[in-house]
PDB file of C-alpha atoms in Angstrom:
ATOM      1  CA  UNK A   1     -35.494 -55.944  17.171  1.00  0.00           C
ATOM      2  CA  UNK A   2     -38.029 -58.665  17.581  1.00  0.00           C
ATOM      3  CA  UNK A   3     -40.709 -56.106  15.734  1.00  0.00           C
ATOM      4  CA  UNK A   4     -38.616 -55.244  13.226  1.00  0.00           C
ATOM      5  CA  UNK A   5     -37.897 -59.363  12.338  1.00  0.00           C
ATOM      6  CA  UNK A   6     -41.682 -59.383  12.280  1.00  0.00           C
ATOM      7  CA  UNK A   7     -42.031 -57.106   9.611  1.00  0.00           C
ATOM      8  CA  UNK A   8     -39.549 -58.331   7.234  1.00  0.00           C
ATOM      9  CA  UNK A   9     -40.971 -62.243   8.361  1.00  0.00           C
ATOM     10  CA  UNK A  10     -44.683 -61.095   6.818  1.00  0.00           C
ATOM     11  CA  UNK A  11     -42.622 -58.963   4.319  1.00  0.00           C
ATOM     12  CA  UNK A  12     -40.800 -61.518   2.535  1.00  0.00           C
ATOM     13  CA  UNK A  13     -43.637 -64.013   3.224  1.00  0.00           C
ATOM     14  CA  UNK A  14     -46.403 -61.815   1.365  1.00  0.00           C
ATOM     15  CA  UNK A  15     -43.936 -61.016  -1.740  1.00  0.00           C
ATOM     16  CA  UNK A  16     -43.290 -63.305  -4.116  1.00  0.00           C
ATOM     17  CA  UNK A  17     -40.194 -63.378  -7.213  1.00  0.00           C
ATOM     18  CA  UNK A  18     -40.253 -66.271  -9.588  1.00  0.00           C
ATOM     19  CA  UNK A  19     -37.464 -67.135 -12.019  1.00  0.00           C
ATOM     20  CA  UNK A  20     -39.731 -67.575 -15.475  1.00  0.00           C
ATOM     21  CA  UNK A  21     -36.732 -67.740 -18.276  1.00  0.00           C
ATOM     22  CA  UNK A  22     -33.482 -68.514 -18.206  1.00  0.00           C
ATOM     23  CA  UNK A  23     -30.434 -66.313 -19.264  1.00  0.00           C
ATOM     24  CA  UNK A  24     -30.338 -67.010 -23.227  1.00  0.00           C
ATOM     25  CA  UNK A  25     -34.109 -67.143 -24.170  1.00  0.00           C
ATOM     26  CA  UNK A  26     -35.076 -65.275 -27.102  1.00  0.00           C
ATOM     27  CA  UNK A  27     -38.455 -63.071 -26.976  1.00  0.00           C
ATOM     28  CA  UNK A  28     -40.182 -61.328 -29.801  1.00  0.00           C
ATOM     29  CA  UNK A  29     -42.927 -58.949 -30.762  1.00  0.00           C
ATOM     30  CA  UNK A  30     -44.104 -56.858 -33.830  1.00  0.00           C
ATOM     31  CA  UNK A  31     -45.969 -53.848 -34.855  1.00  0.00           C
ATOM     32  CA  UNK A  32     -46.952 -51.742 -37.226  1.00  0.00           C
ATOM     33  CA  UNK A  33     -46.142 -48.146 -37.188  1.00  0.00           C
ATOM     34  CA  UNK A  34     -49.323 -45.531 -36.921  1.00  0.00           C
ATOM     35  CA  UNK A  35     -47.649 -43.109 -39.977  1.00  0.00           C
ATOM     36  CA  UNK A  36     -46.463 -46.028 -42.261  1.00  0.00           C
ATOM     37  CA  UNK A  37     -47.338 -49.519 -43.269  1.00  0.00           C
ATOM     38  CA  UNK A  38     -43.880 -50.457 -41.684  1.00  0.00           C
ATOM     39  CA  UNK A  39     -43.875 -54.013 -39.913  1.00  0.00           C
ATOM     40  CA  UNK A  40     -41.021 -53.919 -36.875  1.00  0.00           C
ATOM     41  CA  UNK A  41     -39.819 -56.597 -35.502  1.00  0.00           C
ATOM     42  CA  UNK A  42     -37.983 -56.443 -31.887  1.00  0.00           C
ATOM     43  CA  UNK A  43     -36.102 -59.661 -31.321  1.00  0.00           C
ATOM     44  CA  UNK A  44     -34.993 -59.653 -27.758  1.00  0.00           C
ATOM     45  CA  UNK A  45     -32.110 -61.701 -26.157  1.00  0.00           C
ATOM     46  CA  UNK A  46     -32.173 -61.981 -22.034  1.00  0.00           C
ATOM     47  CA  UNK A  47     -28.729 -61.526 -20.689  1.00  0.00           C
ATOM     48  CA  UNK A  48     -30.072 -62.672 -17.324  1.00  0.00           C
ATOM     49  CA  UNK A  49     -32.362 -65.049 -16.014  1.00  0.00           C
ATOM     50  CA  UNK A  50     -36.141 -63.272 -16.211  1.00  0.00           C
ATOM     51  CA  UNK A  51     -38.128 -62.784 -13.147  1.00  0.00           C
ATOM     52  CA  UNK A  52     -41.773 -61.771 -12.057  1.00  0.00           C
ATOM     53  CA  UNK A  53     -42.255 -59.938  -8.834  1.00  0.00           C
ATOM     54  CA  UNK A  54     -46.000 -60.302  -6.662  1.00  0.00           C
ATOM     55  CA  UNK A  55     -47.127 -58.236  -4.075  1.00  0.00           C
ATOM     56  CA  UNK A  56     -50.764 -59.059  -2.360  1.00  0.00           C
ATOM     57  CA  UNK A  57     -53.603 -57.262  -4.410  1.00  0.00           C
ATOM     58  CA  UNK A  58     -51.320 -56.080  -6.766  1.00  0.00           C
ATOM     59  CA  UNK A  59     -50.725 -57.726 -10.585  1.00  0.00           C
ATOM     60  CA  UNK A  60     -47.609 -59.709 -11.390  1.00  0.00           C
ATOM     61  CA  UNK A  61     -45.018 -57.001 -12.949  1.00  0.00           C
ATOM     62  CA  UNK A  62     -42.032 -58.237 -15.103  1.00  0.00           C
ATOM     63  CA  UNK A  63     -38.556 -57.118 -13.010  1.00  0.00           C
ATOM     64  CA  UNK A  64     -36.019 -55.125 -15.386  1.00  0.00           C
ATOM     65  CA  UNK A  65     -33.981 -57.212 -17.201  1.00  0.00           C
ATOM     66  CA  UNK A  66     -30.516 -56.619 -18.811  1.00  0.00           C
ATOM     67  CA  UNK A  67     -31.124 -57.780 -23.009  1.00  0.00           C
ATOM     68  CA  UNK A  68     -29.641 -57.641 -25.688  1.00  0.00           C
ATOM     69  CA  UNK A  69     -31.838 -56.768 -28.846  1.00  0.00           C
ATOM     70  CA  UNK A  70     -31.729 -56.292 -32.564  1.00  0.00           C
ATOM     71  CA  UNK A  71     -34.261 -54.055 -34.237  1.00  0.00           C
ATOM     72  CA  UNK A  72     -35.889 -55.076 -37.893  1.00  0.00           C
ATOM     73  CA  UNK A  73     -37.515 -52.780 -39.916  1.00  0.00           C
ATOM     74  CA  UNK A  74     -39.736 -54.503 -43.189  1.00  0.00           C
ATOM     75  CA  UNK A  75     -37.562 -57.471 -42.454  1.00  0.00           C
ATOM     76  CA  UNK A  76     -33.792 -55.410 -42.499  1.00  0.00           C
ATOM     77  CA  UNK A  77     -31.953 -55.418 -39.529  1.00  0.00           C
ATOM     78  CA  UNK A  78     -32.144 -51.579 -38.696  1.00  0.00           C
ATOM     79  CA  UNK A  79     -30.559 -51.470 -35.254  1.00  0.00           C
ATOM     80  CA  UNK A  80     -28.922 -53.815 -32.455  1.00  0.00           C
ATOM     81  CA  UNK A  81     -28.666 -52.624 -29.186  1.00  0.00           C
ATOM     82  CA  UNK A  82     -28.010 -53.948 -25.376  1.00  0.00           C
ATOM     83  CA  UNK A  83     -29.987 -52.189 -22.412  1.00  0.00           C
ATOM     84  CA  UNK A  84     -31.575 -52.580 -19.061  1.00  0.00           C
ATOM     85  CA  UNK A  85     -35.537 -52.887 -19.422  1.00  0.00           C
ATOM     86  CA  UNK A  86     -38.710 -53.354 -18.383  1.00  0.00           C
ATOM     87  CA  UNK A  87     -40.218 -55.180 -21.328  1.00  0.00           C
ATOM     88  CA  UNK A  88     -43.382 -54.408 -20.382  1.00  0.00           C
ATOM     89  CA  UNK A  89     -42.872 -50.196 -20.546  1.00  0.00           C
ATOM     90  CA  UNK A  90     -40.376 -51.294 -23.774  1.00  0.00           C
ATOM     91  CA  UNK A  91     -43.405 -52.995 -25.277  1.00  0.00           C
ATOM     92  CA  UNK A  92     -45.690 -49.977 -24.549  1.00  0.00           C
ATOM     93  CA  UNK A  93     -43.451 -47.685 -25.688  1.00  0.00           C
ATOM     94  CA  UNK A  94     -43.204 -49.109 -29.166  1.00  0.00           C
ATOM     95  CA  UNK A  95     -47.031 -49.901 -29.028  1.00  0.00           C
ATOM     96  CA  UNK A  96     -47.942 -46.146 -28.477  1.00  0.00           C
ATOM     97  CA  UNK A  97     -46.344 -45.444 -32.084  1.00  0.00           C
ATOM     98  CA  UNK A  98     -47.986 -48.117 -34.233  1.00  0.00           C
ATOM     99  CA  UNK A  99     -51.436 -48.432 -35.684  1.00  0.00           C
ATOM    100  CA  UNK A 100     -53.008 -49.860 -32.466  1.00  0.00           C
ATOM    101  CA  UNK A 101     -54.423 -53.178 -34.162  1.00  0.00           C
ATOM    102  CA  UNK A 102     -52.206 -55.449 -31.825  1.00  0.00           C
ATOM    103  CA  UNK A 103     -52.954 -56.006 -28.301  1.00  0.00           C
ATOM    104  CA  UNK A 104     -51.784 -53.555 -25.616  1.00  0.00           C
ATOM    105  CA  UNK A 105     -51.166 -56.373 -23.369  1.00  0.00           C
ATOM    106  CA  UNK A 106     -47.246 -56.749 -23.576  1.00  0.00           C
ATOM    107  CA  UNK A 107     -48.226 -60.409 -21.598  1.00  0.00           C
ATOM    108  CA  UNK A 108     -50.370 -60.981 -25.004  1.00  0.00           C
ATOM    109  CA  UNK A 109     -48.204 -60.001 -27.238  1.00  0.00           C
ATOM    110  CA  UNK A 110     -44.692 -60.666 -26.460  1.00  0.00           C
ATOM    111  CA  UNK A 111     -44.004 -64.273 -27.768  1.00  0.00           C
ATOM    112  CA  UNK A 112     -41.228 -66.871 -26.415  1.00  0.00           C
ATOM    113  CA  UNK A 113     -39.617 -67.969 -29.713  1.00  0.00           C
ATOM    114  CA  UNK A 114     -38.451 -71.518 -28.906  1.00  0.00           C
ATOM    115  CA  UNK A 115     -42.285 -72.133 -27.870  1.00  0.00           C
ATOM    116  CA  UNK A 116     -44.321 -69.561 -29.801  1.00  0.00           C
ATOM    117  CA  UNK A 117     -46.368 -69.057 -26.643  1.00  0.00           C
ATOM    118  CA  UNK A 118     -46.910 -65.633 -25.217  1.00  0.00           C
ATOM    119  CA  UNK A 119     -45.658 -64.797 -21.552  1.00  0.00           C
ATOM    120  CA  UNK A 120     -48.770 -64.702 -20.110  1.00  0.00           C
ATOM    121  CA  UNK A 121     -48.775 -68.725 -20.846  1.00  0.00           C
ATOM    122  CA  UNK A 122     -45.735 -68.627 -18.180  1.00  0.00           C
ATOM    123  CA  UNK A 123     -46.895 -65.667 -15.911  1.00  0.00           C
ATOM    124  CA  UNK A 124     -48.313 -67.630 -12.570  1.00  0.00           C
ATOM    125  CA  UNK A 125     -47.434 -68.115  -9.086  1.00  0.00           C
TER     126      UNK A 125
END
C-alpha cells in the first residue's frame, strides 16, 4: 500500500491542472475558407470553468471543455451549437479547411474577447 501511495504522491505532484477562465468567458477565432473568400467567425461561450493540464516534458494541452458556440458565415449567423471540445483539435479542424494564411497555433489564434489577448497570453504554470 505504502508503494502504491508513493506513486500517486510523485503522480499528482509532477502533474499540474490550472483553472485559466471562468465559466461565462467568451473566445473567438476566424478564418478564411481554402475554396472561397468566405470569412468565418466561431464565437465560443465556456459552459465551464477552462483548464490546462501539464505533465513533465510534455506541452501544456487545453482539457475538453463543454461550450456553447454560434457559427458566422460573411458576418450571418449560420449555425449555433453546444458541444464538448477540445478547442485546440476544434481550432485545427476548421484551420485545415481555410486558406492557411492564419496561424496554426490555436494558442495564437484563439482570442479572449473581453481582453483581445490570445490564450497563449494566459497559458503558464
Amino acid at each position: 500500500i505504502n508503494d502504491c501511495i508513493k506513486i500517486f504522491d510523485t503522480y499528482f505532484n509532477t502533474v499540474k491542472i490550472k483553472h485559466i477562465l471562468p465559466e461565462g468567458s467568451i473566445l473567438n477565432f476566424e478564418l478564411v475558407d481554402k475554396k472561397k473568400p468566405e470569412t468565418y467567425r466561431f464565437e465560443i461561450t465556456l459552459r465551464e470553468n477552462l483548464r490546462i493540464y501539464k505533465e513533465p516534458s510534455k506541452g501544456i494541452t487545453l482539457l475538453k471543455v463543454k461550450v456553447n458556440y454560434n457559427l458566422y458565415k460573411d458576418g450571418a449567423l449560420l449555425a449555433n451549437q453546444g458541444d464538448f471540445i477540445s478547442l485546440q483539435k476544434f481550432y485545427e479542424k476548421h484551420y485545415n479547411t481555410s486558406d492557411g494564411k492564419k496561424n496554426s497555433d490555436s494558442f495564437k489564434e484563439i482570442v479572449i474577447s473581453s481582453t483581445n489577448k490570445p490564450l497563449e497570453s494566459i497559458i503558464k504554470f
